[in-house]
Coordinates of C-alpha atoms in Angstrom, one line a residue:
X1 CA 29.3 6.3 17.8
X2 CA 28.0 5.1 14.5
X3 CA 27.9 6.8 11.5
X4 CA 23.8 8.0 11.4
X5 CA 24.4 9.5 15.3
X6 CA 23.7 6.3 17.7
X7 CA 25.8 4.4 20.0
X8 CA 28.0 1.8 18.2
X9 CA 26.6 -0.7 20.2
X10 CA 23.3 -0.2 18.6
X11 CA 21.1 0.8 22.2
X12 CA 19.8 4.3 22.2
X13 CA 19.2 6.0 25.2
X14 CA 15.8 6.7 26.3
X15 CA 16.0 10.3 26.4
X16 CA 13.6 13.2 24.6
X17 CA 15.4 15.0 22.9
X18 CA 13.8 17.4 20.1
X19 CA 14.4 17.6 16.2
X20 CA 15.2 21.2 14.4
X21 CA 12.1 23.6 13.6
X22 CA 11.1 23.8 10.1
X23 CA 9.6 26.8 8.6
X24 CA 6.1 25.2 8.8
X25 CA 6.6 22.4 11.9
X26 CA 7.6 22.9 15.8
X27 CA 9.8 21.4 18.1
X28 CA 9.0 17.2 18.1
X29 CA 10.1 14.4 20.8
X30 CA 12.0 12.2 18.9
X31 CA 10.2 8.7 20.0
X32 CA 13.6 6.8 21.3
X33 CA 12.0 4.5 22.9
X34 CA 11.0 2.9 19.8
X35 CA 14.7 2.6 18.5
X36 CA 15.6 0.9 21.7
X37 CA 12.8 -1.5 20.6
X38 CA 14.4 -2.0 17.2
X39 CA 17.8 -1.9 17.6
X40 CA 17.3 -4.8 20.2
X41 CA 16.1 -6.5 17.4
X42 CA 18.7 -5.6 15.5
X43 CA 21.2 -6.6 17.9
X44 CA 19.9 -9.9 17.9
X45 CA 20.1 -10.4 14.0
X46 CA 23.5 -8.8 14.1
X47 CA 24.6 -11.6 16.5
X48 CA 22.6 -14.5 14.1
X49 CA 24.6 -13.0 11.0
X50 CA 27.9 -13.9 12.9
X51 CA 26.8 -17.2 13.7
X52 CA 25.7 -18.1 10.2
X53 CA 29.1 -19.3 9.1
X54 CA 29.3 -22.0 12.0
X55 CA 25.3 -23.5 11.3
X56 CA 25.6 -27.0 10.4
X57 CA 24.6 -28.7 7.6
X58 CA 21.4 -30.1 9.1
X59 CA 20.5 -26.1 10.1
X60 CA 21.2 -24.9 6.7
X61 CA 19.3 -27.7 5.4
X62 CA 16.3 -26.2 7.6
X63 CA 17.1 -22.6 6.1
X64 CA 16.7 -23.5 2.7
X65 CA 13.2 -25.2 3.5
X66 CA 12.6 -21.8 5.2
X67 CA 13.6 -19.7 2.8
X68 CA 13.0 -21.8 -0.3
X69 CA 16.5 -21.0 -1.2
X70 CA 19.9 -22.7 -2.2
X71 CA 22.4 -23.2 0.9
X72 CA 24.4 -21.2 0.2
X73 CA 22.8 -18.6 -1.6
X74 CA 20.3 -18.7 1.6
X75 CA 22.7 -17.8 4.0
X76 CA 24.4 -14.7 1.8
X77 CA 21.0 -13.4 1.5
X78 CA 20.3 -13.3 5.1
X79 CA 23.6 -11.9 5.6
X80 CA 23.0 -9.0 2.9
X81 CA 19.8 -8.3 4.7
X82 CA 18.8 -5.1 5.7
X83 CA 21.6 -3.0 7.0
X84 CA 22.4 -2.5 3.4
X85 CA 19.8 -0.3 2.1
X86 CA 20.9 2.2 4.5
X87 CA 24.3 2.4 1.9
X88 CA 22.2 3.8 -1.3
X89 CA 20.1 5.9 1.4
X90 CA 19.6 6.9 4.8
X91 CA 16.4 8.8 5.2
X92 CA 12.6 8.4 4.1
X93 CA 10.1 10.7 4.3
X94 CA 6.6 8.9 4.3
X95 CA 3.9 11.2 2.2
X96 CA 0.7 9.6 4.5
X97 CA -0.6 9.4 7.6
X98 CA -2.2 6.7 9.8
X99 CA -1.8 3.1 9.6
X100 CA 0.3 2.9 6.6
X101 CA 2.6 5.6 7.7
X102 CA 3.2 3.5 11.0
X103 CA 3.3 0.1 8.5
X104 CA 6.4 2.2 6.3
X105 CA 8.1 3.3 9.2
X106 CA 8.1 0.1 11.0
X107 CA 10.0 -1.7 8.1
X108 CA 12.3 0.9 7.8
X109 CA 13.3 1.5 11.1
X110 CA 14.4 -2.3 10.9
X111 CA 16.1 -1.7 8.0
X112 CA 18.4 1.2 9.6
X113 CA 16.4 4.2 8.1
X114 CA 15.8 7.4 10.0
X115 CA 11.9 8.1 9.1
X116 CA 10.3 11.5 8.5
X117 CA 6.7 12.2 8.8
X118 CA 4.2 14.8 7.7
X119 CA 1.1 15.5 9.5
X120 CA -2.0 18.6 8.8
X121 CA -2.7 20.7 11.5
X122 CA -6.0 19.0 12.1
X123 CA -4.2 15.9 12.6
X124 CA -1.5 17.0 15.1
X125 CA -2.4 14.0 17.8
X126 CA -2.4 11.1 15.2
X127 CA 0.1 8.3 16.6
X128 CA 1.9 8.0 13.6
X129 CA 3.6 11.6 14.0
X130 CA 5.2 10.4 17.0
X131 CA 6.3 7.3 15.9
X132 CA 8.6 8.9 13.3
X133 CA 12.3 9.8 14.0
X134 CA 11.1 13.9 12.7
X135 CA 7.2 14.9 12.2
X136 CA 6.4 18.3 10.6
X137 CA 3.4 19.9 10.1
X138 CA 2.7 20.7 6.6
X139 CA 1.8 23.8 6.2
X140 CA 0.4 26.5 8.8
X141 CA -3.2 26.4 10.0
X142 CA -5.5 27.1 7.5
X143 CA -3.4 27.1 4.1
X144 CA -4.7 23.6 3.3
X145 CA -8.2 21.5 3.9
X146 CA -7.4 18.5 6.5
X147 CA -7.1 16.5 3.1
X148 CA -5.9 18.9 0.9
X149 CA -2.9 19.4 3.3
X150 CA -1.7 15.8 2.4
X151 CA -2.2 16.7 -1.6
X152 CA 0.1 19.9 -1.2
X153 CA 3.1 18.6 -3.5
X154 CA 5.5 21.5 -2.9
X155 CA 5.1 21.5 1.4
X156 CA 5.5 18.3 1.1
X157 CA 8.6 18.0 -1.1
X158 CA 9.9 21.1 0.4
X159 CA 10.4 19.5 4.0
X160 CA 11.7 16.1 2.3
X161 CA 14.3 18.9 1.0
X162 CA 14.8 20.7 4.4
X163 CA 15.3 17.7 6.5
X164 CA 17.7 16.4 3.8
X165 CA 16.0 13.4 2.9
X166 CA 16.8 10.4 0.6
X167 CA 13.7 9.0 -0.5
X168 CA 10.0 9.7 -0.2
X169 CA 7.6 6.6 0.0
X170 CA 3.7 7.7 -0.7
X171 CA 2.0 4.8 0.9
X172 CA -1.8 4.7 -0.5
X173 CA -3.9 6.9 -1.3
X174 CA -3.4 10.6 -1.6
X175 CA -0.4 11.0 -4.0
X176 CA 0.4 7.2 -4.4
X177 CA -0.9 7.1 -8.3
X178 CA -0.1 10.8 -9.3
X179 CA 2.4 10.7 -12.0
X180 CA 3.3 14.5 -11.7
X181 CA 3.9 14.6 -7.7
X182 CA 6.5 11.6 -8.7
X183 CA 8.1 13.5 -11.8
X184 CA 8.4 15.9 -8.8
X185 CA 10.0 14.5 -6.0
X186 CA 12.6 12.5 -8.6
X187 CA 13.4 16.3 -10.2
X188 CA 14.1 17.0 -6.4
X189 CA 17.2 14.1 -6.4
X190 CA 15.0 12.2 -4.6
X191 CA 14.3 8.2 -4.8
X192 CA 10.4 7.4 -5.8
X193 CA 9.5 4.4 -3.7
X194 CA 7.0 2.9 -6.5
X195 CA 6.5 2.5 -10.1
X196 CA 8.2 4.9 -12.3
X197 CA 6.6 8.3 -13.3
X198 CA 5.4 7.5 -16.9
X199 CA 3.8 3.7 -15.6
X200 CA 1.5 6.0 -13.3
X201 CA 0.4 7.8 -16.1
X202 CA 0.2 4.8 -18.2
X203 CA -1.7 2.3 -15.4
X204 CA -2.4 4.6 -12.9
X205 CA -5.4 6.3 -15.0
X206 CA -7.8 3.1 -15.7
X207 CA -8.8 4.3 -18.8
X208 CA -5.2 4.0 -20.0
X209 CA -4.7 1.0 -18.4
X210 CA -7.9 -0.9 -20.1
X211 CA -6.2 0.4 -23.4
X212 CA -2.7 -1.3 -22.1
X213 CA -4.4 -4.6 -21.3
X214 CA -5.7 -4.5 -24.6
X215 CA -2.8 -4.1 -26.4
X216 CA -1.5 -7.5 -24.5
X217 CA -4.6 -8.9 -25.4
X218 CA -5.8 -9.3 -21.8
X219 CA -9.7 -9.8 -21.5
X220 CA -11.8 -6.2 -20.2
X221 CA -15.2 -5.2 -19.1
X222 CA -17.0 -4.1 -21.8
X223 CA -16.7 -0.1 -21.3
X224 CA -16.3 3.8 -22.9
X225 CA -12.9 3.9 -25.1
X226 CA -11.8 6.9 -23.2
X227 CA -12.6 8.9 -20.5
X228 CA -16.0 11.1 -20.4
X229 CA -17.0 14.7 -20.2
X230 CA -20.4 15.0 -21.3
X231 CA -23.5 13.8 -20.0
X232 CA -24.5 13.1 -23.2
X233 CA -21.9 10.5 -23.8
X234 CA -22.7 8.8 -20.7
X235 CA -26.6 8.7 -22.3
X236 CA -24.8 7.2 -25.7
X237 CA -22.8 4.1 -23.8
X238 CA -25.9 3.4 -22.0
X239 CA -28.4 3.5 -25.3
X240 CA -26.0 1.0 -26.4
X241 CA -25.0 -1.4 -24.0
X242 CA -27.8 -0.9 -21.7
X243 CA -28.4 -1.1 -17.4
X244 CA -26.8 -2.0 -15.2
X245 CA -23.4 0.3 -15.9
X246 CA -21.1 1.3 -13.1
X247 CA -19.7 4.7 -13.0
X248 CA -15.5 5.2 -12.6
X249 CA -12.8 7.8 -11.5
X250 CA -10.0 7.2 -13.7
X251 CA -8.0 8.0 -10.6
X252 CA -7.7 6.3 -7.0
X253 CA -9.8 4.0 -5.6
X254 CA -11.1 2.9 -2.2
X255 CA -15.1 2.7 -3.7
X256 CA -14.5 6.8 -4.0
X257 CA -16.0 8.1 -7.4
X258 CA -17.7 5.3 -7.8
X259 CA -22.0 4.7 -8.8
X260 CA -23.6 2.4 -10.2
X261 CA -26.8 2.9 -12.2
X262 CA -29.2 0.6 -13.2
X263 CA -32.1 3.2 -14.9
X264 CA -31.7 5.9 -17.0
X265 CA -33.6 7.9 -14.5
X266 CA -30.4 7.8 -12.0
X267 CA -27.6 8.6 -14.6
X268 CA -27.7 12.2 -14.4
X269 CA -27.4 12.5 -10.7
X270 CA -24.9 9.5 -10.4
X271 CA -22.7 11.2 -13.4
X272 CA -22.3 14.3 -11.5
X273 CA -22.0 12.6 -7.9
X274 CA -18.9 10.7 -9.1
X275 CA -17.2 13.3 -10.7
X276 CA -17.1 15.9 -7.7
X277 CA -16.3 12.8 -5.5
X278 CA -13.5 12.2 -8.1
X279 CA -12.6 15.5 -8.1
X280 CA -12.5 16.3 -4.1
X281 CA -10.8 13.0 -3.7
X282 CA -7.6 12.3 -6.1
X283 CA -7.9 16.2 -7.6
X284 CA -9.1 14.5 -10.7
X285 CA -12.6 14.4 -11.8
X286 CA -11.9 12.2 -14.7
X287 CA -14.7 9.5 -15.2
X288 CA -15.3 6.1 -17.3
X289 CA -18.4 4.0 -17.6
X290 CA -18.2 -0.3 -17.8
X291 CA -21.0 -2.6 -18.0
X292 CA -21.8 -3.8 -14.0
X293 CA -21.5 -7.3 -13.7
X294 CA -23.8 -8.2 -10.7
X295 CA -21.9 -10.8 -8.1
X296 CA -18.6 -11.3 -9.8
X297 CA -15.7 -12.0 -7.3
X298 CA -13.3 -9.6 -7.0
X299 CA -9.8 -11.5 -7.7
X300 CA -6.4 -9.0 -7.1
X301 CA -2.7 -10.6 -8.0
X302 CA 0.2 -9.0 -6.3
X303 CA 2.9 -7.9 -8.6
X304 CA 6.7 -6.7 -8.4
X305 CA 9.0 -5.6 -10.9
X306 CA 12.5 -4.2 -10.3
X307 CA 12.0 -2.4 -13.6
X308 CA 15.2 -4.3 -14.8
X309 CA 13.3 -6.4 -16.7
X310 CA 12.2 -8.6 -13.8
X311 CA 8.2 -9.2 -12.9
X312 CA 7.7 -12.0 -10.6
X313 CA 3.7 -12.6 -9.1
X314 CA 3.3 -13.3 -5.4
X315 CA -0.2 -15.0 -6.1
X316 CA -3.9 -13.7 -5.6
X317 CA -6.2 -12.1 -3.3
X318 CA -10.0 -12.7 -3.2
X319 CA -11.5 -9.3 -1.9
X320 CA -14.6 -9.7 -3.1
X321 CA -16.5 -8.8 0.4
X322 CA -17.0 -5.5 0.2
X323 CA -19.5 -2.5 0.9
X324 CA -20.2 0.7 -0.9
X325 CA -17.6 -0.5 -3.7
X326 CA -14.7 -0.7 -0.5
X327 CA -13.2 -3.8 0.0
X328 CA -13.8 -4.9 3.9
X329 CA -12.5 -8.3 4.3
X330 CA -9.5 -9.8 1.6
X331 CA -8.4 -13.5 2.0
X332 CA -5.0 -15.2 0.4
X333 CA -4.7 -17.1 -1.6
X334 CA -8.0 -16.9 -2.8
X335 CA -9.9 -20.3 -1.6
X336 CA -12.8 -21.3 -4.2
X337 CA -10.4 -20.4 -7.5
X338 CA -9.5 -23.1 -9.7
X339 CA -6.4 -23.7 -10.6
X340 CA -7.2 -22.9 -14.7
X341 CA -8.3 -19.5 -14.1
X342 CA -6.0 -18.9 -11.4
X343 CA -2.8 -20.2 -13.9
X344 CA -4.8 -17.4 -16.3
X345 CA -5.2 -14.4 -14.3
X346 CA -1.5 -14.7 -12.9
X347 CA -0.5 -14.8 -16.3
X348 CA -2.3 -12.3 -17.3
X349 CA -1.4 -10.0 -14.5
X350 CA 2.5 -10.6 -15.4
X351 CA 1.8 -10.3 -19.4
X352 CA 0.9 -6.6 -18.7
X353 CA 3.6 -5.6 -15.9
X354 CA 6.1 -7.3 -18.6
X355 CA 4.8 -4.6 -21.1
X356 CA 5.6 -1.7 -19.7
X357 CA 8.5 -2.6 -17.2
X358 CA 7.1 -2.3 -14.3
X359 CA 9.4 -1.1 -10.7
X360 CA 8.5 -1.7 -7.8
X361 CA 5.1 -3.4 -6.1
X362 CA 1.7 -3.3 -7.6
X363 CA -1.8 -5.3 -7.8
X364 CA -3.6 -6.1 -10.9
X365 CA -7.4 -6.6 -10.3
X366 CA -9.9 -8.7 -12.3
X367 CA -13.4 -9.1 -12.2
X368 CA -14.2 -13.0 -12.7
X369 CA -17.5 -14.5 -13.4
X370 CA -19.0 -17.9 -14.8
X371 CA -17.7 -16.7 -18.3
X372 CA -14.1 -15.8 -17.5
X373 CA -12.2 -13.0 -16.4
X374 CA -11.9 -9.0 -17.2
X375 CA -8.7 -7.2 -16.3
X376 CA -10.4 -3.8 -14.7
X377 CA -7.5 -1.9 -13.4
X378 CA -3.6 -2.3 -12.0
X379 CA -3.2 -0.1 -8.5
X380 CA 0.4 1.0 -9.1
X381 CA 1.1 1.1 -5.3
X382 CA 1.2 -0.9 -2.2
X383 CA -2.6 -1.9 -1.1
X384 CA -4.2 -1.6 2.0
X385 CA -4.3 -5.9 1.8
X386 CA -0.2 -6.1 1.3
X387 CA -0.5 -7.9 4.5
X388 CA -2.3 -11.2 3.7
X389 CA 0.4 -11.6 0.8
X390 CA 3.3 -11.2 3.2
X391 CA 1.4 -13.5 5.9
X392 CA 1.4 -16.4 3.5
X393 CA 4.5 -15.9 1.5
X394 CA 6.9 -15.0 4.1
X395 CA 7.9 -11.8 3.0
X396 CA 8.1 -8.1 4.1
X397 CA 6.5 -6.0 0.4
X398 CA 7.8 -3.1 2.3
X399 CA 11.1 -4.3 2.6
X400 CA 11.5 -4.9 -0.9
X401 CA 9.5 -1.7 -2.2
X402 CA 12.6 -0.1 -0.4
X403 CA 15.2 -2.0 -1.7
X404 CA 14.0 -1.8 -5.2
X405 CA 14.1 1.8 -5.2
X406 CA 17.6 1.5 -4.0
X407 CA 18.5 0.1 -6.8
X408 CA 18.5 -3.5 -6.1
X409 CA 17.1 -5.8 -8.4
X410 CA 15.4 -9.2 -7.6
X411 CA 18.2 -11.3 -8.8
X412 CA 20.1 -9.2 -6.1
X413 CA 17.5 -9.9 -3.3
X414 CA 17.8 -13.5 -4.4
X415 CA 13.6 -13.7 -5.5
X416 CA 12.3 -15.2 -8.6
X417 CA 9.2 -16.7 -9.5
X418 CA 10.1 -20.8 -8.5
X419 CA 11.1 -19.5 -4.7
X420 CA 7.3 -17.6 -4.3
X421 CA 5.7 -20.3 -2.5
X422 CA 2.5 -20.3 -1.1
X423 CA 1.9 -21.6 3.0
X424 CA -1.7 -21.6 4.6
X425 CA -4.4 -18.9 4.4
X426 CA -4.7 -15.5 5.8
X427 CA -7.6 -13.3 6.1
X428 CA -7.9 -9.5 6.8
X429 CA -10.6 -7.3 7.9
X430 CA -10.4 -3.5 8.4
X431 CA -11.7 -2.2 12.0
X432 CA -13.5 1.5 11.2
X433 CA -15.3 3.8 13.1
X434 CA -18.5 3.1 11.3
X435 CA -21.4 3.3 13.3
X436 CA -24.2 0.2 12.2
X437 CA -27.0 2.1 14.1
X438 CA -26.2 5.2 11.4
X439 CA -26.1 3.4 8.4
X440 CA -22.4 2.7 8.6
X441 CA -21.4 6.5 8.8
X442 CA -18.3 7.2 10.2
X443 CA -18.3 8.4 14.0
X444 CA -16.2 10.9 15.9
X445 CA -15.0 10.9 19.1
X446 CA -12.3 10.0 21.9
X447 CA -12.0 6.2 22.3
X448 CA -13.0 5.3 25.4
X449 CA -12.1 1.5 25.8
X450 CA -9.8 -0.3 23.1
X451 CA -8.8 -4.1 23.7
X452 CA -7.1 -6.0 20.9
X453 CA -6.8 -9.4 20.4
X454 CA -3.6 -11.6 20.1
X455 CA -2.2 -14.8 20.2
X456 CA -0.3 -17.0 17.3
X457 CA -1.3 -16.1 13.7
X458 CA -2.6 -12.7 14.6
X459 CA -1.6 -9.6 13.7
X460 CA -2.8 -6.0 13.9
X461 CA -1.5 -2.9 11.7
X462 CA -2.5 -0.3 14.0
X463 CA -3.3 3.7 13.1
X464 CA -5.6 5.1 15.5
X465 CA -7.0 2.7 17.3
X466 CA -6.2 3.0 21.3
X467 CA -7.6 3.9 24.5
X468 CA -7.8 7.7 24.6
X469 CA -7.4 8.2 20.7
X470 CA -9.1 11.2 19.5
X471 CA -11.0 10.1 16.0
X472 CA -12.1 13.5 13.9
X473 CA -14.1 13.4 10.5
X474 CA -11.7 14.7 8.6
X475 CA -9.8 11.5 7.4
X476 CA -10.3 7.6 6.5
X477 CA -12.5 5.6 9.6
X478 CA -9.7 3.0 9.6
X479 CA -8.5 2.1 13.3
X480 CA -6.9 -1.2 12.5
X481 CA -6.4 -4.3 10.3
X482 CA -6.4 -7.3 11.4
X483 CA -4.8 -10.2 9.9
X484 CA -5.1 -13.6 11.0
X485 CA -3.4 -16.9 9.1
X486 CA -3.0 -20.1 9.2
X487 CA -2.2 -23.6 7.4
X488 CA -5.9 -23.8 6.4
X489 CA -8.5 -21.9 5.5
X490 CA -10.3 -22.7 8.2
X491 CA -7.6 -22.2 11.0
X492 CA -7.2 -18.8 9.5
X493 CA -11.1 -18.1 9.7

């Protein structure tokens, strides 16, 4: 037997058998069918580690065209790969639900780490509870809102306590960008799988991080110094900059706490409207106001920092289709940039993750029009989109979120900026529930028929999208992503 429990040949049987209660969870199957799956896979790239000495030079030759790396500092790095983040720790608990959950647990399991989920009562049948090693339910029926239930700090840190995890990763969303719920889990002895505590609070908040990107002399959209409180300063901005203005939470994203206005008649009803959505989404009703520039693209670069001092880019994304302020399809790299204002938003996006250190994976997001380009925010987290950057550079942001909160820094993982190269195109698009007959509303129900699609260059990033699935109205409408690439832009399209 091996050290974490499983046969030391690395095949688990296929039984059932059930994790420990906790105070607030019940009995759950542990899934081993799944860890048959991966340890297969693991198996095999046990078996490729051992042959690695005896590739010949032509192979390794191939492997450093693969990789974009050195000979022999290629084949070290593949054979440091991922059985070693299991040494700093062995457990995760993953503070969402849904598709990213499954996304988190999927990299982790192939990185030999036992996974723990958390689920609200309301969402008890949601796939991604029984694709962890341990699900609990948060709290008991009725404590918590459906949503509020995945915003309960404590619950949440208590069962990462209880089931003696190592780490806790927070996905997107919910309690990805609050600062406190981090100073939290890291006062528990536990490893924060994202930015560092005081970062949040410095980028996490857009209002502090206009004020950042103005310090590094990084262009902005003309806005409010500060956050708002009053009505009456919203009336002020607008007397002086004039319509169109777009209403902000400082906090989150996803298009939630979001208006624009483009009269003074619609001000006070937009003013209030974003800051209970604010407030009902991140817990924060904190609002700023920016001039709206109509038909801009939306350009996002992909960042990581190992908070060492190292900040390497991993290129752009153009997400600039979008609807009700939510981004709906997202293409890398992005294919009608130039390369002089793509050479100055990537610098631009590293000039302000250099200023404040930044750990771990993040996006900075610019606004880019016939004049130039305005920094508008930096999501300190892993984005819905992660996958188009990992389809056309090769590699696995979850992977390395998870290293880097072990403790590993790039030079470790063998990454710096002259290896990050580009190959093809890939394009995303987010399957919802949204019904086009109702406006786009969200719909509810049990999925009668599901078929995917398949074939080279496609993959899907599934939540709760098959046959059978029982959608509610209490969460995000996203079934699936889908994610197609290819050496062109075309091919991928």
């Amino acid at each position: 037997m091996s050290d974490d429990g499983y046969p030391s040949d690395g095949i688990t049987s296929i039984s059932t058998s059930t994790v420990p209660k906790h105070q607030h969870g019940e009995e759950t199957p542990s899934m081993n069918f799944d860890y048959l799956k991966y340890n297969f896979k693991s198996l095999s790239r046990q078996a490729s580690h051992e042959n690695l000495a005896s590739l010949s030079s032509a192979n390794a030759e191939i492997l450093e065209r693969r990789f974009h790396m050195p000979n022999e500092e290629g084949l070290q790095h593949l054979k440091n790969t991922s059985p070693v983040v299991s040494k700093k720790f062995h457990k995760v608990l993953i503070a969402n639900r849904g598709e990213i959950a499954m996304r988190i647990m999927r990299t982790a399991h192939e990185l030999g780490l036992k996974t723990v989920a958390i689920y609200a009562y309301e969402d008890r049948l949601s796939m991604h509870r029984y694709k962890a090693d341990e699900s609990f339910q948060i709290a008991p029926e009725g404590k918590h809102t459906p949503v509020g239930a995945y915003l309960a700090q404590d619950d949440i840190i208590d069962i990462a306590i209880r089931r003696n995890c190592d780490a806790v990763h927070p996905g997107y969303g919910f309690l990805s960008e609050n600062a406190d719920f981090a100073r939290k889990v890291e006062a528990a002895g536990l490893k924060w799988v994202g930015p560092k505590p005081e970062t949040i609070d410095a980028l996490g908040d857009k209002v502090k991080a206009r004020a950042v990107a103005t310090e590094c002399a990084v262009p902005v959209v003309p806005g409010t110094d500060g956050p708002i409180d009053k009505l009456s300063d919203a009336h002020t901005f607008c007397n002086e900059h004039g319509f169109p203005v777009i209403i902000k939470a400082a906090m989150g994203g996803g298009g939630r706490g979001m208006r624009v206005v483009r009269s003074a008649d619609e001000l006070d009803s937009a003013f209030e409207r974003a800051r209970s959505e604010a407030l009902s989404a991140f817990g924060d009703g904190t609002v700023f106001i920016e001039r709206f520039l109509d038909r801009p693209k939306h350009i996002e670069v992909q960042l990581l920092g190992d908070g060492q001092g190292n900040i390497i880019h991993l290129f752009e994304r153009d997400c600039s289709v979008q609807r009700r302020h939510q981004k709906v399809v997202e293409i890398a790299p992005a294919p009608t940039l130039d390369k002089a204002m793509r050479d100055a938003i990537l610098a631009d996006a590293v000039k302000i993750a250099e200023h404040v250190n930044y750990r771990n994976a993040g996006t900075a997001e610019f606004l880019v029009d016939s004049r130039g380009h305005y920094f508008i925010e930096i999501n300190p987290r892993i984005q819905v989109e992660h996958t188009v950057t990992e389809e056309v550079t090769g590699l696995d942001l979850i992977s390395l979120q998870l290293h880097i909160a072990a403790g590993w820094s790039l030079p470790d993982l063998h990454i710096n900026q002259d290896r990050i190269q580009l190959r093809g195109f890939a394009i995303q698009c987010r399957v919802t529930t949204e019904d086009p007959a109702q406006g786009f509303q969200p719909d509810i129900g049990k999925i009668e028929v599901y078929r995917s699609p398949g074939g080279n260059g496609v993959r899907l990033d599934g939540g709760s999208g098959y046959t059978g699935s029982i959608i509610t109205p209490h969460f995000d409408s996203l079934l699936v992503k889908l994610t197609c690439s290819g050496a062109t832009f075309e091919k991928a399209r």
